[in-house]
Coordinates of C-alpha atoms and ligand atoms in Angstrom, one line a residue:
X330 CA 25.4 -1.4 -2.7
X331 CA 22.7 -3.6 -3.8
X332 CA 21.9 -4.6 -7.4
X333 CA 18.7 -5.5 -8.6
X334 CA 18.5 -8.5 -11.5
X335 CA 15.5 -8.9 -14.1
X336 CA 12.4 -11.0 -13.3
X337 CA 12.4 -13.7 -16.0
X338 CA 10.2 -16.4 -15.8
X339 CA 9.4 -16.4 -12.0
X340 CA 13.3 -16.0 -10.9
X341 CA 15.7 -13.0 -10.5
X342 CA 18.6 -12.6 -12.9
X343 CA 21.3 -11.0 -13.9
X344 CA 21.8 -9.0 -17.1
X345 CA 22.9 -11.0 -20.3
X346 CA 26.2 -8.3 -20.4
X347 CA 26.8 -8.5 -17.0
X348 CA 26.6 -4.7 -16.9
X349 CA 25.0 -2.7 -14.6
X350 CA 23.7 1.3 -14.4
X351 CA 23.5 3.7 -11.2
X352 CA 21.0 4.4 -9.5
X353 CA 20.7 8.1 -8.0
X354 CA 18.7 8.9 -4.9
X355 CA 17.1 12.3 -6.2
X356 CA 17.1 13.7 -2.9
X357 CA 21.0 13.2 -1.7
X358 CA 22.3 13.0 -5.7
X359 CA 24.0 9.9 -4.6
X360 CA 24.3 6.6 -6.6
X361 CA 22.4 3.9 -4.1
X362 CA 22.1 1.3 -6.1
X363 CA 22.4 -1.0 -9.5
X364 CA 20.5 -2.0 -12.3
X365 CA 20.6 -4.2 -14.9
X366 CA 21.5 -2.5 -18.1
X367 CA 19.8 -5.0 -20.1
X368 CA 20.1 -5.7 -24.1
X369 CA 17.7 -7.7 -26.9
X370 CA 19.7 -10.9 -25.0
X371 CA 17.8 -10.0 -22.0
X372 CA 14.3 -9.0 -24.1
X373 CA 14.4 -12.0 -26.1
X374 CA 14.9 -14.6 -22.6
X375 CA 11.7 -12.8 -21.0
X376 CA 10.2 -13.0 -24.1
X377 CA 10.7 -16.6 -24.7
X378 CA 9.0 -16.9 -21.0
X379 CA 6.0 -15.2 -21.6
X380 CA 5.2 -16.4 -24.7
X381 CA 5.9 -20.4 -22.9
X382 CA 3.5 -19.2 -20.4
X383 CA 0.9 -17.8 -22.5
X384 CA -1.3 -20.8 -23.4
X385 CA -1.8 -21.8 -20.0
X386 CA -2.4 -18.5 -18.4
X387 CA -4.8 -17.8 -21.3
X388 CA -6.7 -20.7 -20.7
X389 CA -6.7 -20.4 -17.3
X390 CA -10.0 -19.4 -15.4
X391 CA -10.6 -16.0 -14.9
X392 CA -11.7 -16.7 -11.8
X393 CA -8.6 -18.3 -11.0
X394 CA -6.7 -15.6 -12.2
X395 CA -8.9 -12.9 -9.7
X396 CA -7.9 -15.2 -7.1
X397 CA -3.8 -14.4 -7.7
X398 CA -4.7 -11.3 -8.7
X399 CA -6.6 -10.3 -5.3
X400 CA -3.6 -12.0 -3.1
X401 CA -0.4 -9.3 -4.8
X402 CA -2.8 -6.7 -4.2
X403 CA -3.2 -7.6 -0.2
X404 CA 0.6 -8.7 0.2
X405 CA 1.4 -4.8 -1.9
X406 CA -0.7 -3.7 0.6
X407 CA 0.3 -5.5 3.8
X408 CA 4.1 -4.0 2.4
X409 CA 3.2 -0.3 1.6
X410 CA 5.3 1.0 3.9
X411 CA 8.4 -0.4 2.2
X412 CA 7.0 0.4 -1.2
X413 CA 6.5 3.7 -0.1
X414 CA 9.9 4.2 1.1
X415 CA 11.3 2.7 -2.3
X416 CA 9.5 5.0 -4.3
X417 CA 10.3 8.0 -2.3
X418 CA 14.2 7.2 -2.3
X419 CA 14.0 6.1 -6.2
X420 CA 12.0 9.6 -7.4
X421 CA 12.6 12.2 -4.8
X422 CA 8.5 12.2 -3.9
X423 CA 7.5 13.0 -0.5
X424 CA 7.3 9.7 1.3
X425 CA 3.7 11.3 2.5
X426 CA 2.6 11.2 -1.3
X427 CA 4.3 7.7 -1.9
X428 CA 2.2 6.3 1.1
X429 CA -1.0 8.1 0.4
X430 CA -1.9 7.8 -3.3
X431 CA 1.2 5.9 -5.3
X432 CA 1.2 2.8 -3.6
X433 CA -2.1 2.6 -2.4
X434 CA -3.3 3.4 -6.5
X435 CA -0.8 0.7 -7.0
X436 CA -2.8 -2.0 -5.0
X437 CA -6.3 -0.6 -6.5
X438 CA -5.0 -0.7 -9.9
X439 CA -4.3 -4.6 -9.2
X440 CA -7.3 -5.1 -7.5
X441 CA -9.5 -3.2 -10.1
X442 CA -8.6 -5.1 -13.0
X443 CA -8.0 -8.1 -10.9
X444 CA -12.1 -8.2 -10.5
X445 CA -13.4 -6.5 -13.5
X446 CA -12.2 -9.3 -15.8
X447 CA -14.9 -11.8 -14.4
X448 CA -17.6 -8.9 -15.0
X449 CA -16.1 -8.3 -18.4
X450 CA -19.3 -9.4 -21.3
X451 CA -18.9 -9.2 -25.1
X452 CA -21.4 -7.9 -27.7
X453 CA -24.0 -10.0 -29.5
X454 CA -26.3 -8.4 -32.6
X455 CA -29.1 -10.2 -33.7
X456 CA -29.5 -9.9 -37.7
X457 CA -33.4 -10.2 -37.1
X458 CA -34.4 -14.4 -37.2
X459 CA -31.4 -14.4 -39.7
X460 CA -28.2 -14.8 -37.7
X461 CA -26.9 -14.1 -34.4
X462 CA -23.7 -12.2 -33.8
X463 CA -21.4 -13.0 -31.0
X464 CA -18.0 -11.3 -30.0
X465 CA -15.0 -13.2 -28.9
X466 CA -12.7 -11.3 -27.1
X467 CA -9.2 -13.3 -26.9
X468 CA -6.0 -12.7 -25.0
X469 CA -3.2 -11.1 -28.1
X470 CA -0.1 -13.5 -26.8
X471 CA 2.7 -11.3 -25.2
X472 CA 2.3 -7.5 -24.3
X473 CA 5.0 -5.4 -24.0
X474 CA 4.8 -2.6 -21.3
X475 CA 6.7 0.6 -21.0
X476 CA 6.5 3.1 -18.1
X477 CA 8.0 6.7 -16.9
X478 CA 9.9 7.3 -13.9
X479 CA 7.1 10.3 -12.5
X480 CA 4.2 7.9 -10.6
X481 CA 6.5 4.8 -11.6
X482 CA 4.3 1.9 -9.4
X483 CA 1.4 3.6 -10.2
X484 CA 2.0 3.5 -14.5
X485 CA 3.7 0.0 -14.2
X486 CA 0.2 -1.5 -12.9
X487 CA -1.8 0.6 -14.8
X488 CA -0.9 -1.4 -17.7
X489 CA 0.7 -4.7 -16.3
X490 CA -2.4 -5.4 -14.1
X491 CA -5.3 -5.0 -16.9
X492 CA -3.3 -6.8 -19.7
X493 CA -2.7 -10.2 -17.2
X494 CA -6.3 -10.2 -16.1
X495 CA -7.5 -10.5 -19.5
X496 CA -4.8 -13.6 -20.1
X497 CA -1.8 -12.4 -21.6
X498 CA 1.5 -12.6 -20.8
X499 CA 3.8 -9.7 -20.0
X500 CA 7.6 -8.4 -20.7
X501 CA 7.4 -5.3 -18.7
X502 CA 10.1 -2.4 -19.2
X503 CA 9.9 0.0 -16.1
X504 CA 11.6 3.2 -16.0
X505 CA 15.8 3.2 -16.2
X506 CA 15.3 5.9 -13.3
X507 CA 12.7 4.3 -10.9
X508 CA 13.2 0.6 -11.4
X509 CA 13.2 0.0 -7.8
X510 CA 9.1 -1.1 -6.6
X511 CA 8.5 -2.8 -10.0
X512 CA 11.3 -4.9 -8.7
X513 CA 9.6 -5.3 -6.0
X514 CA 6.2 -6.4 -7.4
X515 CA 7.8 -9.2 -9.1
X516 CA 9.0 -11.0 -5.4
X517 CA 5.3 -10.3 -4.4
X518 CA 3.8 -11.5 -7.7
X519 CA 5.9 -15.0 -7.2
X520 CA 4.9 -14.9 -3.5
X521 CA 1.2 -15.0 -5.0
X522 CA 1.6 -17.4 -7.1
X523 CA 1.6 -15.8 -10.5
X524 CA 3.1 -18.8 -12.2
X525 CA 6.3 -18.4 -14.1
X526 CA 6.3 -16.3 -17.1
X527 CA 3.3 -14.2 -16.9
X528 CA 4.8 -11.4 -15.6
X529 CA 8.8 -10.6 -16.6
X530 CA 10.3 -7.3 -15.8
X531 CA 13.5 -6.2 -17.9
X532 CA 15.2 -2.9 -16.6
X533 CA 17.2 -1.0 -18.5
X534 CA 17.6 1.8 -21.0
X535 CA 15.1 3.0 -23.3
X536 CA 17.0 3.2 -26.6
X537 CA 18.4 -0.3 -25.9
X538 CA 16.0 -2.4 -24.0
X539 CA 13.0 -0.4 -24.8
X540 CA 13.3 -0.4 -28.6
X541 CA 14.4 -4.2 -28.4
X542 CA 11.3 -5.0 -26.8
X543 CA 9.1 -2.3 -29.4
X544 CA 11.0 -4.1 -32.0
X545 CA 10.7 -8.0 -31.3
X546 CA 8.2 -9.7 -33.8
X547 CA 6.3 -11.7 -31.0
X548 CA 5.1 -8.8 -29.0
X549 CA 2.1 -7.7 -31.0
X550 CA 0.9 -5.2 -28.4
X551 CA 2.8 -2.9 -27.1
X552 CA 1.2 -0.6 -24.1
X553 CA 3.2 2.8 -23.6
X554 CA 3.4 5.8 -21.1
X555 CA 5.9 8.9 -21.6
X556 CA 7.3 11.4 -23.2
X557 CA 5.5 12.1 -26.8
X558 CA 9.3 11.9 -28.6
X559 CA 9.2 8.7 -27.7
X560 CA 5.9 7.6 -28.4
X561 CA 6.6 9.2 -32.2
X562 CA 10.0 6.7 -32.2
X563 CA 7.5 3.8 -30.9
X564 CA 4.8 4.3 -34.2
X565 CA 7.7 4.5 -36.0
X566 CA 8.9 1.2 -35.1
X567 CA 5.7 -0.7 -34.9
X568 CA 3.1 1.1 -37.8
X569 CA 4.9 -1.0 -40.5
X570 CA 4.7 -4.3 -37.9
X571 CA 0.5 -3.7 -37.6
X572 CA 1.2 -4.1 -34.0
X573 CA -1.8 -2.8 -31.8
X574 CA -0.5 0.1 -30.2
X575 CA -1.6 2.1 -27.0
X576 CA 0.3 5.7 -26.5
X577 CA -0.1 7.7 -23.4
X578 CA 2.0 10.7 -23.7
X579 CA 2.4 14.4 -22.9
X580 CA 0.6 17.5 -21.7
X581 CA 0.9 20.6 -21.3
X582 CA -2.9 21.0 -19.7
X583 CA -5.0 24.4 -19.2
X584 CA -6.8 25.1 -16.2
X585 CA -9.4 27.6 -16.2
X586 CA -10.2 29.8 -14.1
X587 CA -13.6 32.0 -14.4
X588 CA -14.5 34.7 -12.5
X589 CA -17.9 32.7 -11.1
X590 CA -16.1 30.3 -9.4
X591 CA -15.4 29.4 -5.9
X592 CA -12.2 31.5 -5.7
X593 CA -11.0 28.6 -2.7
X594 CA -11.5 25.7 -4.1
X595 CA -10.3 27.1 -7.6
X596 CA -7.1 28.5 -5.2
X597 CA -6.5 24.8 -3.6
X598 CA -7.1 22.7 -6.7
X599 CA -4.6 25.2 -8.7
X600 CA -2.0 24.8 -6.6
X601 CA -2.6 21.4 -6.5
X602 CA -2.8 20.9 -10.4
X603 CA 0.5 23.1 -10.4
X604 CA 2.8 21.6 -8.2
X605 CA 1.9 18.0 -6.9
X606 CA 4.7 15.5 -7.5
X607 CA 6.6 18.3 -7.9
X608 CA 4.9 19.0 -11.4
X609 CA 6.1 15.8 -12.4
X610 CA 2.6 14.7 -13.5
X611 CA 1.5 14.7 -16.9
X612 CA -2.2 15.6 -16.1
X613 CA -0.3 18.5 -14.3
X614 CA -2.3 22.2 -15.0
X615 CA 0.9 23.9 -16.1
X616 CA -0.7 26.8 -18.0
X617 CA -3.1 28.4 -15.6
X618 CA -6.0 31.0 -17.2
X619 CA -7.7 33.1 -15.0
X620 CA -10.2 35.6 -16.3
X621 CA -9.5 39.0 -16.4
X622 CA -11.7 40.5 -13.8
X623 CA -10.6 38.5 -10.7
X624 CA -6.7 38.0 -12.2
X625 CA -4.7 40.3 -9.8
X626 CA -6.8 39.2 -6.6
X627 CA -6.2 35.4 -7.8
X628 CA -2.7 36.0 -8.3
X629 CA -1.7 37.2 -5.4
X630 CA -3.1 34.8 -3.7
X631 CA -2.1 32.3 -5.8
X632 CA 1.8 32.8 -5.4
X633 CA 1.0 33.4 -1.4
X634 CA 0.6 29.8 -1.5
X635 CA 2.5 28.5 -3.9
X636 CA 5.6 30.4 -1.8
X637 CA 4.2 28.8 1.6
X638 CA 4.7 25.2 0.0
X639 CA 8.2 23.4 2.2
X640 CA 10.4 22.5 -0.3
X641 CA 12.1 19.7 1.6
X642 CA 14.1 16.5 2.7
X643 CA 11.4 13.5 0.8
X644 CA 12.0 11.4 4.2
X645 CA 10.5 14.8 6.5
X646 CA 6.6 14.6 7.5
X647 CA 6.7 18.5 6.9
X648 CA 8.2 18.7 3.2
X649 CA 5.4 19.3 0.6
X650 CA 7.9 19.1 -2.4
X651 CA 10.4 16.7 -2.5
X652 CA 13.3 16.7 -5.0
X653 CA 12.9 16.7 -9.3
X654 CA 13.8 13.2 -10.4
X655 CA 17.5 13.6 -11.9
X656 CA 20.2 16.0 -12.4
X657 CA 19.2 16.7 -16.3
X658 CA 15.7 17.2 -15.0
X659 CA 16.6 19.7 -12.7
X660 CA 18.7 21.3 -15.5
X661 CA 15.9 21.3 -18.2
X662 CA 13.5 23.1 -15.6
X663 CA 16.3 25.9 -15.2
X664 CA 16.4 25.9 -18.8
X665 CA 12.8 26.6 -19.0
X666 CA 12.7 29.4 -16.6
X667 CA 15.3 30.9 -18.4
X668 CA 13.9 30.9 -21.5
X669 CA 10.7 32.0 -19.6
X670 CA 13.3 35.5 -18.9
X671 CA 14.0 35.7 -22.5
X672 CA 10.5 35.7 -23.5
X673 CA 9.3 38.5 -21.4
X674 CA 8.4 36.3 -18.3
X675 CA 8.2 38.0 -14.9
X676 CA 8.9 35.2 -12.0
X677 CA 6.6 36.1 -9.6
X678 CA 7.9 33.4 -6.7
X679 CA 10.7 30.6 -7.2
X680 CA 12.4 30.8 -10.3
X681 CA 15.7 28.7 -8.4
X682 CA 16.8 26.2 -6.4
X683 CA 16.4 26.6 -2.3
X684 CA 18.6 27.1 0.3
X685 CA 20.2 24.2 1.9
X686 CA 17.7 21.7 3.2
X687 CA 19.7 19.5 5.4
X688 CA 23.2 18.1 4.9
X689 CA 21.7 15.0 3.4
X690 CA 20.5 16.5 1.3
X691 CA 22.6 19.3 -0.1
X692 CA 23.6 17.2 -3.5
X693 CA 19.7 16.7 -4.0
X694 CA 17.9 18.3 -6.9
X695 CA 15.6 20.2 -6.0
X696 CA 13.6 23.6 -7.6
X697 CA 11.3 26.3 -6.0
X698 CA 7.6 26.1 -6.9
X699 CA 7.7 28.6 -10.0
X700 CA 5.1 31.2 -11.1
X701 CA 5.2 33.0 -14.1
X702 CA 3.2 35.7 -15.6
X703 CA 3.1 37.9 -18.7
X704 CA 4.0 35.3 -21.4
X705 CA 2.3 34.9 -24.5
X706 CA 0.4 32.0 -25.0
X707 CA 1.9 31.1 -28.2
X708 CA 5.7 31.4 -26.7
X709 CA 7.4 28.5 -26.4
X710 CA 7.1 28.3 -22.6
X711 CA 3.3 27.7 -23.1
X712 CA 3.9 25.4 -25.8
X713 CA 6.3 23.0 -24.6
X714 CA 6.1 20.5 -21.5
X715 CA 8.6 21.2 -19.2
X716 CA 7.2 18.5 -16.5
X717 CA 8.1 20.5 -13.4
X718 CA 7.4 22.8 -10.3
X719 CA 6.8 25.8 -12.6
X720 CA 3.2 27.1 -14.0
X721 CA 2.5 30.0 -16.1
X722 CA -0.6 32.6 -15.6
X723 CA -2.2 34.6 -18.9
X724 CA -5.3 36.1 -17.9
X725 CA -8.4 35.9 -20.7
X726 CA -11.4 38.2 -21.6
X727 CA -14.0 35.9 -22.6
X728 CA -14.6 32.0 -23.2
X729 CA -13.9 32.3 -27.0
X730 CA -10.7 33.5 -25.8
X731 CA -9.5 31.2 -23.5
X732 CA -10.8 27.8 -25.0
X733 CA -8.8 29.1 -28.1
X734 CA -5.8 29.5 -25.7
X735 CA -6.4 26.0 -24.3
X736 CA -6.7 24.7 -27.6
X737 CA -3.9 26.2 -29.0
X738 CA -1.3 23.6 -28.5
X739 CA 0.0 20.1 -30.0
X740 CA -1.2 18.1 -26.8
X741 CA -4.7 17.5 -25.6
X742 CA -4.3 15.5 -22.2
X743 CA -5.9 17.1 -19.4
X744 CA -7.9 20.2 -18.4
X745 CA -10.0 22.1 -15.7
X746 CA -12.4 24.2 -15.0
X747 CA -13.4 26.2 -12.6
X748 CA -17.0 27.7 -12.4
X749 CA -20.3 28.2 -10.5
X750 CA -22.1 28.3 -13.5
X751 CA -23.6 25.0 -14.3
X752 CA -24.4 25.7 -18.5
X753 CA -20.9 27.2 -18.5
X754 CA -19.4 24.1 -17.5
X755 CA -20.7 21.8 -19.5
X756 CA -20.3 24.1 -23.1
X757 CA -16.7 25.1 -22.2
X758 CA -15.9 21.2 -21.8
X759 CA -17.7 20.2 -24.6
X760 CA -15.2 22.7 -26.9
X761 CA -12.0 21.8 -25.3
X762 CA -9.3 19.6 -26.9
X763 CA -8.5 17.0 -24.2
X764 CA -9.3 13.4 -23.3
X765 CA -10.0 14.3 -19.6
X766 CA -12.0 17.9 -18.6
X767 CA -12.3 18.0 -14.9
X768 CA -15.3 20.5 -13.7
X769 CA -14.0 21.9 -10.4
X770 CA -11.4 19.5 -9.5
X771 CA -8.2 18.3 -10.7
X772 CA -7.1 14.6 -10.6
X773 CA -9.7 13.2 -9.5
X774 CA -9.9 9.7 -10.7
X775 CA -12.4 6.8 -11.4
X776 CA -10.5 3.2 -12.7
X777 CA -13.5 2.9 -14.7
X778 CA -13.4 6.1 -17.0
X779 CA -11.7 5.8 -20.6
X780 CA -8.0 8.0 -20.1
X781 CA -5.9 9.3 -22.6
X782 CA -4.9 12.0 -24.9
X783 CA -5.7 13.7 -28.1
X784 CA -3.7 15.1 -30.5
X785 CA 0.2 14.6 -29.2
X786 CA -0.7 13.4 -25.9
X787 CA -2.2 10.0 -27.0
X788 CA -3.1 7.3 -29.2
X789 CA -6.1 5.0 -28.1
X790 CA -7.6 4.9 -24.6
X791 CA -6.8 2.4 -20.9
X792 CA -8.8 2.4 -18.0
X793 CA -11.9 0.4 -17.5
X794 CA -13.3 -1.5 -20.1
X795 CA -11.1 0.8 -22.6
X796 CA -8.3 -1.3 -21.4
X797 CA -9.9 -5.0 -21.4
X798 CA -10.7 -4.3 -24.9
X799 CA -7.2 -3.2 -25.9
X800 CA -5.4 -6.0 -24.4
X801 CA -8.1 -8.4 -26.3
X802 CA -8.6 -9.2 -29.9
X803 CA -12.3 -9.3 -30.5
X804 CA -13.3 -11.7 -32.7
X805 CA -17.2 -12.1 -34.6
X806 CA -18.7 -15.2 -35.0
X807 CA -21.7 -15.1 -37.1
X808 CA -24.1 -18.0 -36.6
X809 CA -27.3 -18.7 -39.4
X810 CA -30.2 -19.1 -37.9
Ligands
LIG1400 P1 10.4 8.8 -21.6 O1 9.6 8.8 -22.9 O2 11.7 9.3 -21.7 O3 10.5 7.3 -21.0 C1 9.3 6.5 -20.8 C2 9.7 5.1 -20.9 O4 10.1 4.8 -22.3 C3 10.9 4.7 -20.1 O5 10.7 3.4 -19.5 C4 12.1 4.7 -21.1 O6 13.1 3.8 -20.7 C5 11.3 4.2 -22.3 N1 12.0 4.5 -23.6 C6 12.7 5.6 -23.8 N2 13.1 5.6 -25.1 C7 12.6 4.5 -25.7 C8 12.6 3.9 -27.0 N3 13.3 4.5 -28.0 N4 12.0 2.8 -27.2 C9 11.3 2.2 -26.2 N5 11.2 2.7 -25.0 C10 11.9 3.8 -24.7 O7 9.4 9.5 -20.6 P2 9.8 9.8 -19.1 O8 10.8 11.0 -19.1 O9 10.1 8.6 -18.3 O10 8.4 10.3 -18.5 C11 7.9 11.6 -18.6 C12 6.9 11.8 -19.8 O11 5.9 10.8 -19.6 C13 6.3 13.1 -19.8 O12 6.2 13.6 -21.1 C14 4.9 12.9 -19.3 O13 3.9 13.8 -19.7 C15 4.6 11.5 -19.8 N6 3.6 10.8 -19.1 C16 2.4 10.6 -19.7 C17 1.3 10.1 -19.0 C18 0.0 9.8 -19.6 O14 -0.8 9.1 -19.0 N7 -0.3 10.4 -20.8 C19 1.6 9.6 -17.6 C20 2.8 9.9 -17.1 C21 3.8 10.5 -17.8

């Protein structure tokens, strides 16, 4: 069985304790693997790396640092295959979605940020024929990074591949449950050439490794995606420390359906927004609105295709779902749905786990896409995430109505909506809660865009030049003229 080490200043290593965790294959329920169940030791020796590194990579051209950037993007891409099947085997995802958008995102995410630093400019304000004002923007030192286990390649480069490009040095802590392709990226980042120390990846468990790294007094940025308990037990940690803090967190996103729109595309993007990744995204449309007039036609329809999706083996061409990432996952989703019962839910398709899929696969976790209708917005079914194959329906009367249904929650991630009416689109995203509104589409990403949530669902912004300017400390120089 092979165990993975830590990537500490350019080499692989074992664990300070020696001690390892399992690692489950989602889709058999078997242990596969090992992983470093790392301790402050562990954080404090990748720590010690990055920040040696740190004044050389800083000062180091940004050109030059395109150039290393640009080569782990090709050799990720040149190895997709492999990092597709490590992804699939470490999440449960269908190894078609692995190979189609989380490795391939992976390689763009590296790429994107791997350019845009040498097209990155800073502000200057002329004060009349007084002064000129010019803004520094400066590399902080060592950035911690901490990522989920639901698009875990994806999220690890998301934030590893914007904070290096702008000069600073990374510990990295991927998810406990999907460690297995940001182990990976570390043999192709020292392939590259990313010198020694610019990149360390500590595995291990959140509580422990996590808060050692949230905690340590020479990581003054701290980058995080996941759940918002843990982003509250992050501020915690690091408000009184004035660290600078990015917090990308939890949804529990409303998409809209009006009676104008173009019933298909609504159809395929809603199915889409309910049950990709197995629901395991948090941009996921997991309370779905449809207005009044068109409900009972839209539902039907709705839960026709949500019941033809192939709950299946990840490794099949055929399986649209693959399995939910962990035993306790699978558990909380059954919890949901039967709270859902309690509150008055009726289950209109799924509701359980399937039949046997193949022998391989019979101690795999795996759920039933899951439609539910007749809650009340307010229950607590509608209020909190529960991260999986299962969407609920509550039809609406008007757009007062509905945007006060989509607002009426503690997150504020993601949203659609879905009309033919231009004027319509535009007023109902202006009024909604959320740090993304997609008009007619769901998911639909540009690198360049600021992403994040309100409320509960985040703190600050990444993407584009959102995130060169988080990862740098902008400094004003004021020169008298
Ligand atoms: P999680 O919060 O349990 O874990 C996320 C990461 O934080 C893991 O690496 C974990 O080890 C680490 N961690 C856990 N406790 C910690 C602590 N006390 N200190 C420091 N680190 C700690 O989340 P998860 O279950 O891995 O991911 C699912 C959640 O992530 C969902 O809520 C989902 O909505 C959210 N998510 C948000 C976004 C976004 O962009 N807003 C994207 C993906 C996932």
């Amino acid at each position: 069985m092979e165990a993975i080490g830590n990537y500490i200043n350019g080499e692989v290593v074992a664990p300070a304790s020696g001690a390892f965790l399992d690692n489950v294959d989602p889709a058999t329920g078997q242990v596969y693997g090992k992983i470093p169940d790392s301790d402050e030791r562990d954080i404090e020796r990748a720590v010690a790396a990055a920040r040696d590194a740190f004044p050389v990579w800083s000062t180091t051209p940004a050109a030059e640092r395109t150039k290393i950037m640009l080569r782990i993007a090709d050799l990720l891409e040149k190895n997709l295959d492999a990092f597709a099947q490590a992804e699939c085997v470490d999440n449960g995802k269908p190894l078609s979605l692995a190979r189609s958008v989380d490795i391939p995102r992976a390689v763009a995410n590296t790429r994107f940020f791997g350019t845009a630093i040498t097209h990155f400019a800073s502000e200057a304000h002329a004060m009349d024929d007084q002064a000129i004002n010019y803004t520094l923007r400066n590399p902080r030192g060592v950035v911690g990074t901490i990522s989920p286990w639901n698009l875990p390649l994806y999220l690890f480069t998301w934030k590893v591949a914007p904070a290096i490009a702008t000069g600073n040095t990374v510990v990295a802590k991927p998810s406990e449950i999907t460690p297995m392709t940001a182990f990976m990226y570390g043999a192709v980042c020292k392939s590259a050439g990313l010198p020694p120390g610019v990149l360390n990846i500590v595995h291990g468990l959140g509580a422990k490794t996590g808060a050692a790294l949230v905690a340590h007094q020479d990581v003054p940025t701290i980058s995080f995606t996941g759940g918002t308990v843990t982003g509250r037990s992050i501020a915690g940690t690091t408000a009184p420390m004035f660290k600078k803090v990015s917090l990308e967190m939890g949804g529990k996103n409303p998409n809209i359906v009006f009676a104008d729109a173009a019933i298909d595309q609504a159809l395929s993007g809603s199915v889409r927004a309910s049950f990709a990744n197995q629901g395991q995204i948090c941009l996921c449309g997991s309370r779905l609105f449809v207005e009044e007039s068109v409900y009972d036609v839209f539902v039907d329809m709705f839960v026709g295709m949500a019941k033809k999706l192939k709950v299946g083996d990840p490794l099949a061409k055929d399986s649209d779902q693959g399995a939910v990432v962990s035993k306790a996952h699978l558990e909380k989703i059954r919890g949901y749905v039967a709270l859902a019962k309690e509150e008055g839910g009726e289950i209109l398709c799924g509701g359980q786990s399937p039949q046997l899929i193949n022998d391989r696969c019979k101690d795999g976790f795996y759920f039933e896409p899951t439609v539910i209708a007749g809650l009340d917005a307010s229950c607590r079914v509608n209020q909190e995430e529960i991260f999986g194959p299962v969407v609920s329906i509550i039809p609406f009367k008007d757009e007062d109505e509905v945007i006060a249904y989509a607002n009426g929650t503690d997150y504020g991630l993601s949203a659609s909506v879905w009309t033919q009416d231009i004027t319509r689109a535009h007023r109902v995203a202006a009024r909604l809660q959320s740090g993304t509104v997609w008009v007619n589409t769901w998911l639909l990403r540009d690198l360049r865009v600021p992403f994040g949530g309100m409320k509960s669902s985040g703190v600050g912004r990444e993407g584009g030049l959102e995130a060169l300017r988080f990862f740098t400390e902008p400094k004003n120089v004021c020169v008298k003229l």
